[in-house]
PDB file of C-alpha atoms in Angstrom:
ATOM      1  CA  MET A 758     -31.535 -14.650 -23.056  1.00 40.00           C
ATOM      2  CA  ARG A 759     -32.085 -11.208 -21.544  1.00 37.00           C
ATOM      3  CA  VAL A 760     -31.237 -12.525 -18.054  1.00 35.00           C
ATOM      4  CA  LEU A 761     -28.043 -14.080 -19.383  1.00 36.00           C
ATOM      5  CA  LEU A 762     -27.116 -10.821 -21.105  1.00 35.00           C
ATOM      6  CA  LEU A 763     -27.703  -8.795 -17.941  1.00 33.00           C
ATOM      7  CA  CYS A 764     -25.590 -11.276 -15.946  1.00 39.00           C
ATOM      8  CA  ALA A 765     -22.788 -10.976 -18.489  1.00 38.00           C
ATOM      9  CA  VAL A 766     -22.878  -7.161 -18.263  1.00 38.00           C
ATOM     10  CA  ALA A 767     -22.829  -7.302 -14.464  1.00 39.00           C
ATOM     11  CA  LEU A 768     -19.912  -9.737 -14.486  1.00 37.00           C
ATOM     12  CA  ALA A 769     -17.947  -7.518 -16.883  1.00 43.00           C
ATOM     13  CA  SER A 770     -18.623  -4.534 -14.613  1.00 43.00           C
ATOM     14  CA  LEU A 771     -17.345  -6.400 -11.565  1.00 39.00           C
ATOM     15  CA  ARG A 772     -14.223  -7.486 -13.446  1.00 43.00           C
ATOM     16  CA  ALA A 773     -13.569  -3.853 -14.430  1.00 43.00           C
ATOM     17  CA  GLU A 774     -13.818  -2.653 -10.818  1.00 48.00           C
ATOM     18  CA  ALA A 775     -12.212  -5.523  -8.911  1.00 51.00           C
ATOM     19  CA  LEU A 776      -8.471  -5.745  -9.500  1.00 56.00           C
ATOM     20  CA  PRO A 777      -6.905  -9.233  -9.511  1.00 56.00           C
ATOM     21  CA  ARG A 778      -4.679  -9.787  -6.518  1.00 73.00           C
ATOM     22  CA  ARG A 779      -1.375 -10.856  -8.090  1.00 90.00           C
ATOM     23  CA  ILE A 780       0.876  -8.145  -9.500  1.00 95.00           C
ATOM     24  CA  VAL A 781       4.629  -8.633 -10.002  1.00 97.00           C
ATOM     25  CA  ALA A 782       7.211  -5.849 -10.379  1.00 97.00           C
ATOM     26  CA  VAL A 783      10.577  -6.403 -12.092  1.00 98.00           C
ATOM     27  CA  GLU A 784      13.547  -3.999 -11.891  1.00 96.00           C
ATOM     28  CA  TRP A 785      17.181  -4.019 -12.996  1.00 93.00           C
ATOM     29  CA  LEU A 786      18.391  -2.541  -9.707  1.00 89.00           C
ATOM     30  CA  PRO A 787      16.427  -1.943  -6.478  1.00 90.00           C
ATOM     31  CA  LEU A 788      16.121   1.848  -6.383  1.00 84.00           C
ATOM     32  CA  GLY A 789      14.303   3.838  -3.720  1.00 85.00           C
ATOM     33  CA  LEU A 790      12.135   5.587  -6.301  1.00 86.00           C
ATOM     34  CA  HIS A 791      10.864   2.213  -7.516  1.00 93.00           C
ATOM     35  CA  GLY A 792       9.839   1.291  -3.993  1.00 93.00           C
ATOM     36  CA  ASP A 793       7.992   4.596  -3.575  1.00 93.00           C
ATOM     37  CA  VAL A 794       6.101   4.053  -6.848  1.00 95.00           C
ATOM     38  CA  LEU A 795       5.173   0.480  -5.916  1.00 96.00           C
ATOM     39  CA  ASP A 796       4.016   1.474  -2.418  1.00 96.00           C
ATOM     40  CA  ALA A 797       1.781   4.185  -3.880  1.00 96.00           C
ATOM     41  CA  LEU A 798       0.495   1.926  -6.664  1.00 96.00           C
ATOM     42  CA  GLY A 799      -0.264  -0.876  -4.212  1.00 95.00           C
ATOM     43  CA  ALA A 800      -2.203   1.520  -1.998  1.00 94.00           C
ATOM     44  CA  ALA A 801      -4.112   3.013  -4.944  1.00 94.00           C
ATOM     45  CA  ALA A 802      -4.996  -0.414  -6.350  1.00 91.00           C
ATOM     46  CA  ASP A 803      -5.474  -2.009  -2.918  1.00 92.00           C
ATOM     47  CA  VAL A 804      -3.135  -4.895  -3.757  1.00 91.00           C
ATOM     48  CA  LYS A 805       0.205  -6.226  -2.550  1.00 91.00           C
ATOM     49  CA  ILE A 806       2.856  -6.139  -5.267  1.00 95.00           C
ATOM     50  CA  GLU A 807       5.582  -8.792  -5.446  1.00 96.00           C
ATOM     51  CA  ARG A 808       8.909  -7.063  -6.089  1.00 97.00           C
ATOM     52  CA  GLU A 809      11.714  -8.828  -7.980  1.00 97.00           C
ATOM     53  CA  SER A 810      15.148  -7.369  -8.809  1.00 96.00           C
ATOM     54  CA  ALA A 811      17.749  -8.648 -11.270  1.00 96.00           C
ATOM     55  CA  LEU A 812      20.420  -6.912  -9.138  1.00 94.00           C
ATOM     56  CA  GLY A 813      22.161  -5.741 -12.303  1.00 90.00           C
ATOM     57  CA  ASP A 814      22.655  -9.285 -13.622  1.00 95.00           C
ATOM     58  CA  ALA A 815      21.544 -10.139 -17.177  1.00 96.00           C
ATOM     59  CA  ALA A 816      21.147 -13.857 -16.440  1.00 97.00           C
ATOM     60  CA  GLU A 817      18.981 -13.099 -13.422  1.00 97.00           C
ATOM     61  CA  LEU A 818      16.825 -10.783 -15.537  1.00 97.00           C
ATOM     62  CA  ASP A 819      16.331 -13.622 -18.045  1.00 97.00           C
ATOM     63  CA  THR A 820      15.264 -15.877 -15.163  1.00 97.00           C
ATOM     64  CA  LEU A 821      12.773 -13.338 -13.802  1.00 97.00           C
ATOM     65  CA  VAL A 822      11.249 -12.682 -17.223  1.00 97.00           C
ATOM     66  CA  ALA A 823      10.931 -16.412 -17.878  1.00 97.00           C
ATOM     67  CA  LYS A 824       9.224 -16.789 -14.501  1.00 96.00           C
ATOM     68  CA  VAL A 825       6.679 -14.102 -15.391  1.00 96.00           C
ATOM     69  CA  ASN A 826       6.006 -15.802 -18.717  1.00 94.00           C
ATOM     70  CA  SER A 827       5.631 -19.311 -17.246  1.00 94.00           C
ATOM     71  CA  SER A 828       3.439 -18.232 -14.331  1.00 94.00           C
ATOM     72  CA  PRO A 829       1.700 -15.067 -15.593  1.00 94.00           C
ATOM     73  CA  PRO A 830       0.462 -12.583 -12.989  1.00 95.00           C
ATOM     74  CA  ALA A 831      -2.571 -10.397 -13.655  1.00 93.00           C
ATOM     75  CA  PHE A 832      -0.186  -7.484 -14.350  1.00 94.00           C
ATOM     76  CA  VAL A 833       3.556  -6.933 -14.431  1.00 96.00           C
ATOM     77  CA  VAL A 834       5.199  -3.605 -13.556  1.00 97.00           C
ATOM     78  CA  GLY A 835       8.578  -2.965 -15.178  1.00 97.00           C
ATOM     79  CA  PHE A 836      11.190  -0.295 -14.478  1.00 95.00           C
ATOM     80  CA  GLY A 837      13.625   0.915 -17.144  1.00 90.00           C
ATOM     81  CA  ASN A 838      13.751   0.354 -20.893  1.00 88.00           C
ATOM     82  CA  ARG A 839      15.964  -2.733 -20.676  1.00 91.00           C
ATOM     83  CA  VAL A 840      13.603  -4.567 -18.327  1.00 95.00           C
ATOM     84  CA  CYS A 841      10.427  -3.369 -20.030  1.00 93.00           C
ATOM     85  CA  GLU A 842      11.581  -4.347 -23.518  1.00 91.00           C
ATOM     86  CA  GLU A 843      12.336  -7.868 -22.251  1.00 94.00           C
ATOM     87  CA  LEU A 844       8.905  -8.090 -20.628  1.00 94.00           C
ATOM     88  CA  ALA A 845       7.110  -6.625 -23.646  1.00 91.00           C
ATOM     89  CA  VAL A 846       8.742  -8.997 -26.127  1.00 89.00           C
ATOM     90  CA  LYS A 847       8.944 -12.204 -24.094  1.00 92.00           C
ATOM     91  CA  CYS A 848       5.695 -11.866 -22.127  1.00 93.00           C
ATOM     92  CA  PRO A 849       3.340 -10.450 -24.785  1.00 90.00           C
ATOM     93  CA  GLY A 850       0.240 -11.868 -23.099  1.00 90.00           C
ATOM     94  CA  VAL A 851       0.806 -10.218 -19.709  1.00 92.00           C
ATOM     95  CA  PRO A 852      -0.554  -6.658 -19.231  1.00 93.00           C
ATOM     96  CA  LEU A 853       2.435  -4.378 -18.656  1.00 94.00           C
ATOM     97  CA  LEU A 854       2.732  -1.125 -16.751  1.00 95.00           C
ATOM     98  CA  ALA A 855       6.135   0.269 -17.753  1.00 94.00           C
ATOM     99  CA  VAL A 856       7.994   3.079 -15.977  1.00 94.00           C
ATOM    100  CA  VAL A 857      10.903   4.246 -18.123  1.00 90.00           C
ATOM    101  CA  GLY A 858      13.219   7.220 -17.975  1.00 81.00           C
ATOM    102  CA  GLY A 859      13.488   8.123 -21.625  1.00 73.00           C
ATOM    103  CA  PRO A 860      12.008   7.464 -25.054  1.00 63.00           C
ATOM    104  CA  ALA A 861      10.390   4.039 -25.278  1.00 64.00           C
ATOM    105  CA  ALA A 862      10.857   3.078 -28.938  1.00 68.00           C
ATOM    106  CA  TRP A 863      10.518  -0.628 -28.097  1.00 69.00           C
ATOM    107  CA  CYS A 864       6.804  -0.263 -27.324  1.00 65.00           C
ATOM    108  CA  VAL A 865       5.897   0.431 -30.952  1.00 61.00           C
ATOM    109  CA  LYS A 866       8.187  -2.078 -32.662  1.00 59.00           C
ATOM    110  CA  ALA A 867       6.285  -3.931 -35.359  1.00 47.00           C
ATOM    111  CA  GLU A 868       8.283  -7.090 -34.648  1.00 48.00           C
ATOM    112  CA  SER A 869       7.062  -7.130 -31.034  1.00 55.00           C
ATOM    113  CA  PRO A 870       3.285  -7.668 -31.311  1.00 68.00           C
ATOM    114  CA  ARG A 871       1.471  -7.838 -28.004  1.00 74.00           C
ATOM    115  CA  THR A 872      -1.726  -9.657 -27.143  1.00 82.00           C
ATOM    116  CA  ALA A 873      -2.189  -7.777 -23.862  1.00 88.00           C
ATOM    117  CA  PRO A 874      -2.369  -4.003 -23.226  1.00 90.00           C
ATOM    118  CA  ALA A 875       0.510  -1.868 -21.966  1.00 90.00           C
ATOM    119  CA  LEU A 876       0.746   1.541 -20.325  1.00 92.00           C
ATOM    120  CA  VAL A 877       4.120   3.297 -20.562  1.00 92.00           C
ATOM    121  CA  PHE A 878       4.992   6.168 -18.225  1.00 92.00           C
ATOM    122  CA  VAL A 879       7.958   8.202 -19.510  1.00 88.00           C
ATOM    123  CA  THR A 880       9.462   9.850 -16.441  1.00 86.00           C
ATOM    124  CA  GLU A 881      12.071  12.069 -18.095  1.00 84.00           C
ATOM    125  CA  PRO A 882      10.670  15.641 -17.969  1.00 87.00           C
ATOM    126  CA  GLU A 883       9.735  17.187 -21.292  1.00 86.00           C
ATOM    127  CA  ALA A 884      11.525  20.225 -22.614  1.00 90.00           C
ATOM    128  CA  GLY A 885       8.418  22.383 -22.252  1.00 89.00           C
ATOM    129  CA  GLN A 886       8.129  21.493 -18.565  1.00 88.00           C
ATOM    130  CA  VAL A 887      11.783  22.388 -17.905  1.00 92.00           C
ATOM    131  CA  LEU A 888      11.552  25.676 -19.816  1.00 92.00           C
ATOM    132  CA  ALA A 889       8.357  26.669 -17.995  1.00 90.00           C
ATOM    133  CA  VAL A 890       9.953  26.171 -14.582  1.00 91.00           C
ATOM    134  CA  ALA A 891      13.226  27.840 -15.612  1.00 93.00           C
ATOM    135  CA  GLY A 892      11.307  30.875 -16.859  1.00 90.00           C
ATOM    136  CA  ARG A 893       9.449  31.236 -13.571  1.00 89.00           C
ATOM    137  CA  LEU A 894      12.626  30.892 -11.531  1.00 91.00           C
ATOM    138  CA  LEU A 895      14.378  33.579 -13.564  1.00 91.00           C
ATOM    139  CA  SER A 896      12.033  35.844 -15.500  1.00 87.00           C
ATOM    140  CA  THR A 897      15.047  37.518 -17.136  1.00 87.00           C
ATOM    141  CA  LEU A 898      16.594  34.202 -18.205  1.00 88.00           C
ATOM    142  CA  ASP A 899      18.623  34.585 -21.388  1.00 89.00           C
ATOM    143  CA  THR A 900      20.868  31.498 -21.392  1.00 91.00           C
ATOM    144  CA  MET A 901      20.682  28.242 -19.470  1.00 93.00           C
ATOM    145  CA  ALA A 902      23.062  25.284 -19.322  1.00 94.00           C
ATOM    146  CA  ILE A 903      22.209  21.598 -19.010  1.00 95.00           C
ATOM    147  CA  LEU A 904      24.749  19.384 -17.216  1.00 94.00           C
ATOM    148  CA  TYR A 905      24.726  15.603 -17.588  1.00 93.00           C
ATOM    149  CA  THR A 906      26.868  12.536 -18.239  1.00 91.00           C
ATOM    150  CA  GLU A 907      28.180  12.300 -21.800  1.00 90.00           C
ATOM    151  CA  GLY A 908      26.362   9.665 -23.832  1.00 85.00           C
ATOM    152  CA  TYR A 909      23.491   9.247 -21.362  1.00 81.00           C
ATOM    153  CA  GLY A 910      20.789   8.699 -23.974  1.00 77.00           C
ATOM    154  CA  ALA A 911      17.741  10.084 -22.201  1.00 80.00           C
ATOM    155  CA  ASN A 912      19.523  13.346 -21.381  1.00 88.00           C
ATOM    156  CA  ASP A 913      21.039  13.643 -24.864  1.00 88.00           C
ATOM    157  CA  ALA A 914      17.467  13.487 -26.164  1.00 87.00           C
ATOM    158  CA  LEU A 915      16.298  16.016 -23.574  1.00 90.00           C
ATOM    159  CA  ALA A 916      19.108  18.438 -24.495  1.00 92.00           C
ATOM    160  CA  ASP A 917      18.135  18.082 -28.174  1.00 92.00           C
ATOM    161  CA  ALA A 918      14.507  18.797 -27.282  1.00 91.00           C
ATOM    162  CA  LEU A 919      15.435  21.883 -25.228  1.00 93.00           C
ATOM    163  CA  GLU A 920      17.307  23.287 -28.219  1.00 92.00           C
ATOM    164  CA  ARG A 921      14.378  22.614 -30.591  1.00 91.00           C
ATOM    165  CA  ASP A 922      11.395  23.492 -28.409  1.00 89.00           C
ATOM    166  CA  PRO A 923       9.520  26.590 -29.668  1.00 88.00           C
ATOM    167  CA  ALA A 924       8.882  27.602 -26.035  1.00 83.00           C
ATOM    168  CA  ARG A 925      12.611  28.378 -25.756  1.00 86.00           C
ATOM    169  CA  GLY A 926      12.072  31.538 -27.788  1.00 85.00           C
ATOM    170  CA  GLU A 927      15.236  33.618 -27.885  1.00 86.00           C
ATOM    171  CA  ARG A 928      16.754  31.893 -24.888  1.00 88.00           C
ATOM    172  CA  LYS A 929      19.919  29.880 -25.538  1.00 90.00           C
ATOM    173  CA  VAL A 930      20.813  26.400 -24.251  1.00 92.00           C
ATOM    174  CA  VAL A 931      24.417  25.357 -23.609  1.00 92.00           C
ATOM    175  CA  ARG A 932      25.438  21.730 -23.043  1.00 92.00           C
ATOM    176  CA  LEU A 933      27.942  20.716 -20.367  1.00 93.00           C
ATOM    177  CA  THR A 934      28.976  17.081 -19.946  1.00 92.00           C
ATOM    178  CA  VAL A 935      31.166  14.942 -17.715  1.00 92.00           C
ATOM    179  CA  PRO A 936      32.762  11.678 -18.925  1.00 91.00           C
ATOM    180  CA  PRO A 937      30.798   8.442 -18.455  1.00 88.00           C
ATOM    181  CA  GLY A 938      31.765   5.748 -15.936  1.00 83.00           C
ATOM    182  CA  ASN A 939      31.672   5.303 -12.177  1.00 81.00           C
ATOM    183  CA  CYS A 940      35.085   6.850 -11.449  1.00 86.00           C
ATOM    184  CA  ARG A 941      34.017  10.478 -11.430  1.00 88.00           C
ATOM    185  CA  THR A 942      35.407  12.953  -8.882  1.00 92.00           C
ATOM    186  CA  ASP A 943      34.535  16.510  -7.849  1.00 93.00           C
ATOM    187  CA  SER A 944      37.112  17.811 -10.336  1.00 93.00           C
ATOM    188  CA  ASP A 945      35.147  16.423 -13.311  1.00 92.00           C
ATOM    189  CA  PHE A 946      32.202  18.669 -12.469  1.00 94.00           C
ATOM    190  CA  GLU A 947      34.460  21.598 -11.614  1.00 93.00           C
ATOM    191  CA  LYS A 948      36.110  21.290 -15.036  1.00 92.00           C
ATOM    192  CA  ALA A 949      32.730  21.094 -16.801  1.00 91.00           C
ATOM    193  CA  LEU A 950      31.573  24.341 -15.181  1.00 91.00           C
ATOM    194  CA  ASP A 951      34.940  26.045 -15.667  1.00 88.00           C
ATOM    195  CA  ASP A 952      34.762  25.201 -19.377  1.00 79.00           C
ATOM    196  CA  LEU A 953      31.637  27.336 -19.621  1.00 78.00           C
ATOM    197  CA  PRO A 954      32.651  30.416 -21.647  1.00 68.00           C
ATOM    198  CA  LYS A 955      31.948  33.655 -19.812  1.00 65.00           C
ATOM    199  CA  GLU A 956      30.456  35.258 -22.908  1.00 58.00           C
ATOM    200  CA  HIS A 957      27.533  32.805 -22.899  1.00 71.00           C
ATOM    201  CA  GLY A 958      26.019  34.683 -19.963  1.00 82.00           C
ATOM    202  CA  VAL A 959      24.557  31.543 -18.378  1.00 89.00           C
ATOM    203  CA  THR A 960      22.507  32.272 -15.243  1.00 91.00           C
ATOM    204  CA  LEU A 961      20.696  28.957 -14.698  1.00 94.00           C
ATOM    205  CA  LEU A 962      22.049  25.406 -14.535  1.00 95.00           C
ATOM    206  CA  TYR A 963      19.643  22.522 -15.163  1.00 96.00           C
ATOM    207  CA  VAL A 964      20.760  19.135 -13.812  1.00 95.00           C
ATOM    208  CA  PRO A 965      18.507  16.268 -14.971  1.00 92.00           C
ATOM    209  CA  ASP A 966      18.700  12.869 -13.349  1.00 87.00           C
ATOM    210  CA  ASP A 967      21.528  10.521 -14.291  1.00 85.00           C
ATOM    211  CA  PRO A 968      23.736   8.244 -12.154  1.00 81.00           C
ATOM    212  CA  ASN A 969      26.751  10.559 -11.909  1.00 87.00           C
ATOM    213  CA  CYS A 970      24.849  13.800 -11.381  1.00 88.00           C
ATOM    214  CA  SER A 971      22.707  12.112  -8.739  1.00 86.00           C
ATOM    215  CA  ARG A 972      25.782  10.979  -6.774  1.00 88.00           C
ATOM    216  CA  PHE A 973      27.450  14.392  -6.981  1.00 93.00           C
ATOM    217  CA  GLY A 974      24.354  16.544  -6.519  1.00 92.00           C
ATOM    218  CA  ASP A 975      25.670  18.417  -3.471  1.00 94.00           C
ATOM    219  CA  VAL A 976      28.996  19.087  -5.238  1.00 95.00           C
ATOM    220  CA  ILE A 977      27.250  20.387  -8.361  1.00 95.00           C
ATOM    221  CA  CYS A 978      24.993  22.714  -6.366  1.00 95.00           C
ATOM    222  CA  ARG A 979      27.938  24.080  -4.376  1.00 95.00           C
ATOM    223  CA  LEU A 980      30.020  24.690  -7.509  1.00 94.00           C
ATOM    224  CA  ALA A 981      27.052  26.351  -9.225  1.00 94.00           C
ATOM    225  CA  ALA A 982      26.413  28.661  -6.254  1.00 93.00           C
ATOM    226  CA  GLU A 983      30.098  29.686  -6.243  1.00 93.00           C
ATOM    227  CA  ARG A 984      29.615  30.739  -9.862  1.00 91.00           C
ATOM    228  CA  ASN A 985      26.345  32.599  -9.138  1.00 91.00           C
ATOM    229  CA  LEU A 986      24.255  30.073 -11.062  1.00 93.00           C
ATOM    230  CA  VAL A 987      20.701  29.184 -10.039  1.00 95.00           C
ATOM    231  CA  THR A 988      20.321  25.395 -10.041  1.00 95.00           C
ATOM    232  CA  LEU A 989      17.224  23.541 -11.213  1.00 96.00           C
ATOM    233  CA  GLY A 990      17.547  19.840 -10.439  1.00 94.00           C
ATOM    234  CA  SER A 991      15.717  16.532 -10.336  1.00 91.00           C
ATOM    235  CA  GLU A 992      14.326  14.659  -7.334  1.00 86.00           C
ATOM    236  CA  ALA A 993      17.733  12.973  -7.005  1.00 86.00           C
ATOM    237  CA  ILE A 994      19.366  16.236  -5.891  1.00 89.00           C
ATOM    238  CA  GLU A 995      16.389  17.805  -4.133  1.00 90.00           C
ATOM    239  CA  GLY A 996      17.549  19.184  -0.783  1.00 90.00           C
ATOM    240  CA  LYS A 997      21.224  19.194  -1.792  1.00 93.00           C
ATOM    241  CA  GLY A 998      21.388  22.895  -2.585  1.00 93.00           C
ATOM    242  CA  CYS A 999      19.321  23.351  -5.750  1.00 94.00           C
ATOM    243  CA  ALA A1000      16.890  26.260  -5.786  1.00 94.00           C
ATOM    244  CA  ALA A1001      14.135  24.099  -7.273  1.00 93.00           C
ATOM    245  CA  ALA A1002      13.614  20.494  -8.271  1.00 93.00           C
ATOM    246  CA  LEU A1003      11.280  18.861 -10.773  1.00 92.00           C
ATOM    247  CA  VAL A1004       9.902  15.920  -8.799  1.00 89.00           C
ATOM    248  CA  LEU A1005       7.887  13.023 -10.167  1.00 89.00           C
ATOM    249  CA  ASN A1006       4.298  13.186  -8.908  1.00 91.00           C
ATOM    250  CA  ILE A1007       4.272   9.613  -7.598  1.00 93.00           C
ATOM    251  CA  GLY A1008       0.747   9.855  -6.224  1.00 93.00           C
ATOM    252  CA  ALA A1009      -0.650  10.906  -9.600  1.00 93.00           C
ATOM    253  CA  VAL A1010       1.307   8.175 -11.424  1.00 94.00           C
ATOM    254  CA  ALA A1011      -0.042   5.567  -8.982  1.00 95.00           C
ATOM    255  CA  LYS A1012      -3.607   6.821  -9.308  1.00 95.00           C
ATOM    256  CA  GLU A1013      -3.452   6.817 -13.118  1.00 94.00           C
ATOM    257  CA  GLY A1014      -1.776   3.407 -13.132  1.00 94.00           C
ATOM    258  CA  ALA A1015      -4.390   1.838 -10.850  1.00 94.00           C
ATOM    259  CA  ALA A1016      -7.229   3.352 -12.900  1.00 93.00           C
ATOM    260  CA  TRP A1017      -5.670   1.954 -16.088  1.00 93.00           C
ATOM    261  CA  MET A1018      -5.396  -1.504 -14.515  1.00 91.00           C
ATOM    262  CA  ARG A1019      -9.060  -1.505 -13.559  1.00 89.00           C
ATOM    263  CA  ARG A1020     -10.119  -0.213 -16.958  1.00 87.00           C
ATOM    264  CA  CYS A1021      -7.973  -2.421 -19.169  1.00 82.00           C
ATOM    265  CA  TYR A1022      -8.214  -5.781 -17.391  1.00 67.00           C
ATOM    266  CA  GLY A1023      -9.317  -8.194 -20.096  1.00 64.00           C
ATOM    267  CA  ALA A1024      -9.306  -5.379 -22.693  1.00 67.00           C
ATOM    268  CA  PRO A1025      -7.808  -5.646 -26.202  1.00 67.00           C
ATOM    269  CA  SER A1026      -4.115  -5.114 -26.823  1.00 73.00           C
ATOM    270  CA  THR A1027      -3.248  -1.411 -26.936  1.00 81.00           C
ATOM    271  CA  VAL A1028      -0.032   0.387 -26.052  1.00 83.00           C
ATOM    272  CA  GLU A1029      -0.555   3.780 -24.412  1.00 87.00           C
ATOM    273  CA  VAL A1030       2.348   6.159 -23.753  1.00 87.00           C
ATOM    274  CA  ARG A1031       2.012   8.988 -21.229  1.00 88.00           C
ATOM    275  CA  HIS A1032       4.490  11.547 -19.964  1.00 86.00           C
ATOM    276  CA  ALA A1033       4.540  11.425 -16.189  1.00 87.00           C
ATOM    277  CA  PRO A1034       3.192  14.413 -14.233  1.00 87.00           C
ATOM    278  CA  TYR A1035       5.640  16.502 -12.209  1.00 89.00           C
ATOM    279  CA  LEU A1036       5.602  18.804  -9.222  1.00 89.00           C
ATOM    280  CA  VAL A1037       8.062  21.594  -8.394  1.00 91.00           C
ATOM    281  CA  VAL A1038       9.730  21.668  -4.989  1.00 90.00           C
ATOM    282  CA  LEU A1039      11.310  24.988  -3.996  1.00 91.00           C
ATOM    283  CA  ASP A1040      14.119  25.412  -1.456  1.00 92.00           C
ATOM    284  CA  GLU A1041      13.231  28.689   0.239  1.00 91.00           C
ATOM    285  CA  ALA A1042      16.621  28.994   1.984  1.00 93.00           C
ATOM    286  CA  VAL A1043      18.552  28.627  -1.287  1.00 93.00           C
ATOM    287  CA  LEU A1044      16.248  31.054  -3.078  1.00 92.00           C
ATOM    288  CA  ALA A1045      16.678  33.625  -0.292  1.00 92.00           C
ATOM    289  CA  ALA A1046      20.465  33.231  -0.373  1.00 92.00           C
ATOM    290  CA  GLN A1047      20.402  33.974  -4.107  1.00 90.00           C
ATOM    291  CA  GLY A1048      18.042  36.917  -3.709  1.00 90.00           C
ATOM    292  CA  LEU A1049      15.159  35.258  -5.550  1.00 88.00           C
ATOM    293  CA  THR A1050      11.464  35.431  -4.761  1.00 86.00           C
ATOM    294  CA  VAL A1051       9.350  32.761  -6.457  1.00 84.00           C
ATOM    295  CA  LYS A1052       5.702  32.032  -5.770  1.00 77.00           C
ATOM    296  CA  PRO A1053       5.153  28.426  -4.651  1.00 73.00           C
ATOM    297  CA  TRP A1054       3.849  26.015  -7.266  1.00 68.00           C
ATOM    298  CA  ASP A1055       0.367  24.930  -6.296  1.00 61.00           C
ATOM    299  CA  GLU A1056      -0.317  23.318  -9.644  1.00 57.00           C
ATOM    300  CA  GLU A1057       1.175  20.321 -11.369  1.00 60.00           C
ATOM    301  CA  VAL A1058       3.695  20.996 -14.123  1.00 60.00           C
ATOM    302  CA  ALA A1059       1.684  19.501 -16.970  1.00 51.00           C
ATOM    303  CA  SER A1060       3.234  17.796 -19.940  1.00 46.00           C
ATOM    304  CA  PRO A1061       2.424  19.745 -23.139  1.00 44.00           C
ATOM    305  CA  ARG A1062       1.783  16.428 -24.929  1.00 42.00           C
ATOM    306  CA  SER A1063      -0.695  15.374 -22.264  1.00 40.00           C
ATOM    307  CA  GLN A1064      -2.859  18.475 -22.457  1.00 36.00           C
TER     308      GLN A1064
END
């Protein structure tokens, strides 16, 4: 009996350390960021990940999800709330690593019980992270503006959080939006910035990630510079003229994801939500042009909820 028990413990230990070889990733659209995350995760877990894209087609997404359910991999990696909700609900027995931009209400729905664990990385920066970086860029910051596409849910929630966060102190937050849709032009962003009342005294413009702002990042940074605004952006507009960018720490996400996979393989059903770690990338040339001196960030910009 003792020998059998020791063998069982040893086998469980091996299962915890050795990751099964088949992992499938499902995405709505094939984005470069997804590929970077999967490359890093594959290297950290020492596995090859099969990548499947619905190419923006709902019927194709249904087909991919059904395929995962009928031939379950050891783990499935999902990108975006739409994809991850489908996987969570229709493949409840497959361990899920979800990478989503905004709030993931689906992962705690009572009507969606899971029999396998899930780890959810929320990649939208938290208000406290944004305010901490903004305050270091401009120590005299009094008012900042956030620019995003009207109705883009994740950024609506982020703007709400910026207005409510106690770390804001006496600083004010002003919202600027452009209309939704794919037919935006430079003039939409010019109008949004021109609508900014002079009396607000805005000195910093924060541009979180969304499809329109990502496409027009260079235009936004140019228009902001013409109006003497310091721009804090996302990784989508890094290098396009923003003074600093909050960039997803892909290496840390991959390391945490691989560790979770090793730890939870065969474990009970639990849903764990984490806010993704971020790094700050400074553009020294832009800072110099705006007369700013900022010490480089050597540390990760930690999520207040993760501390």
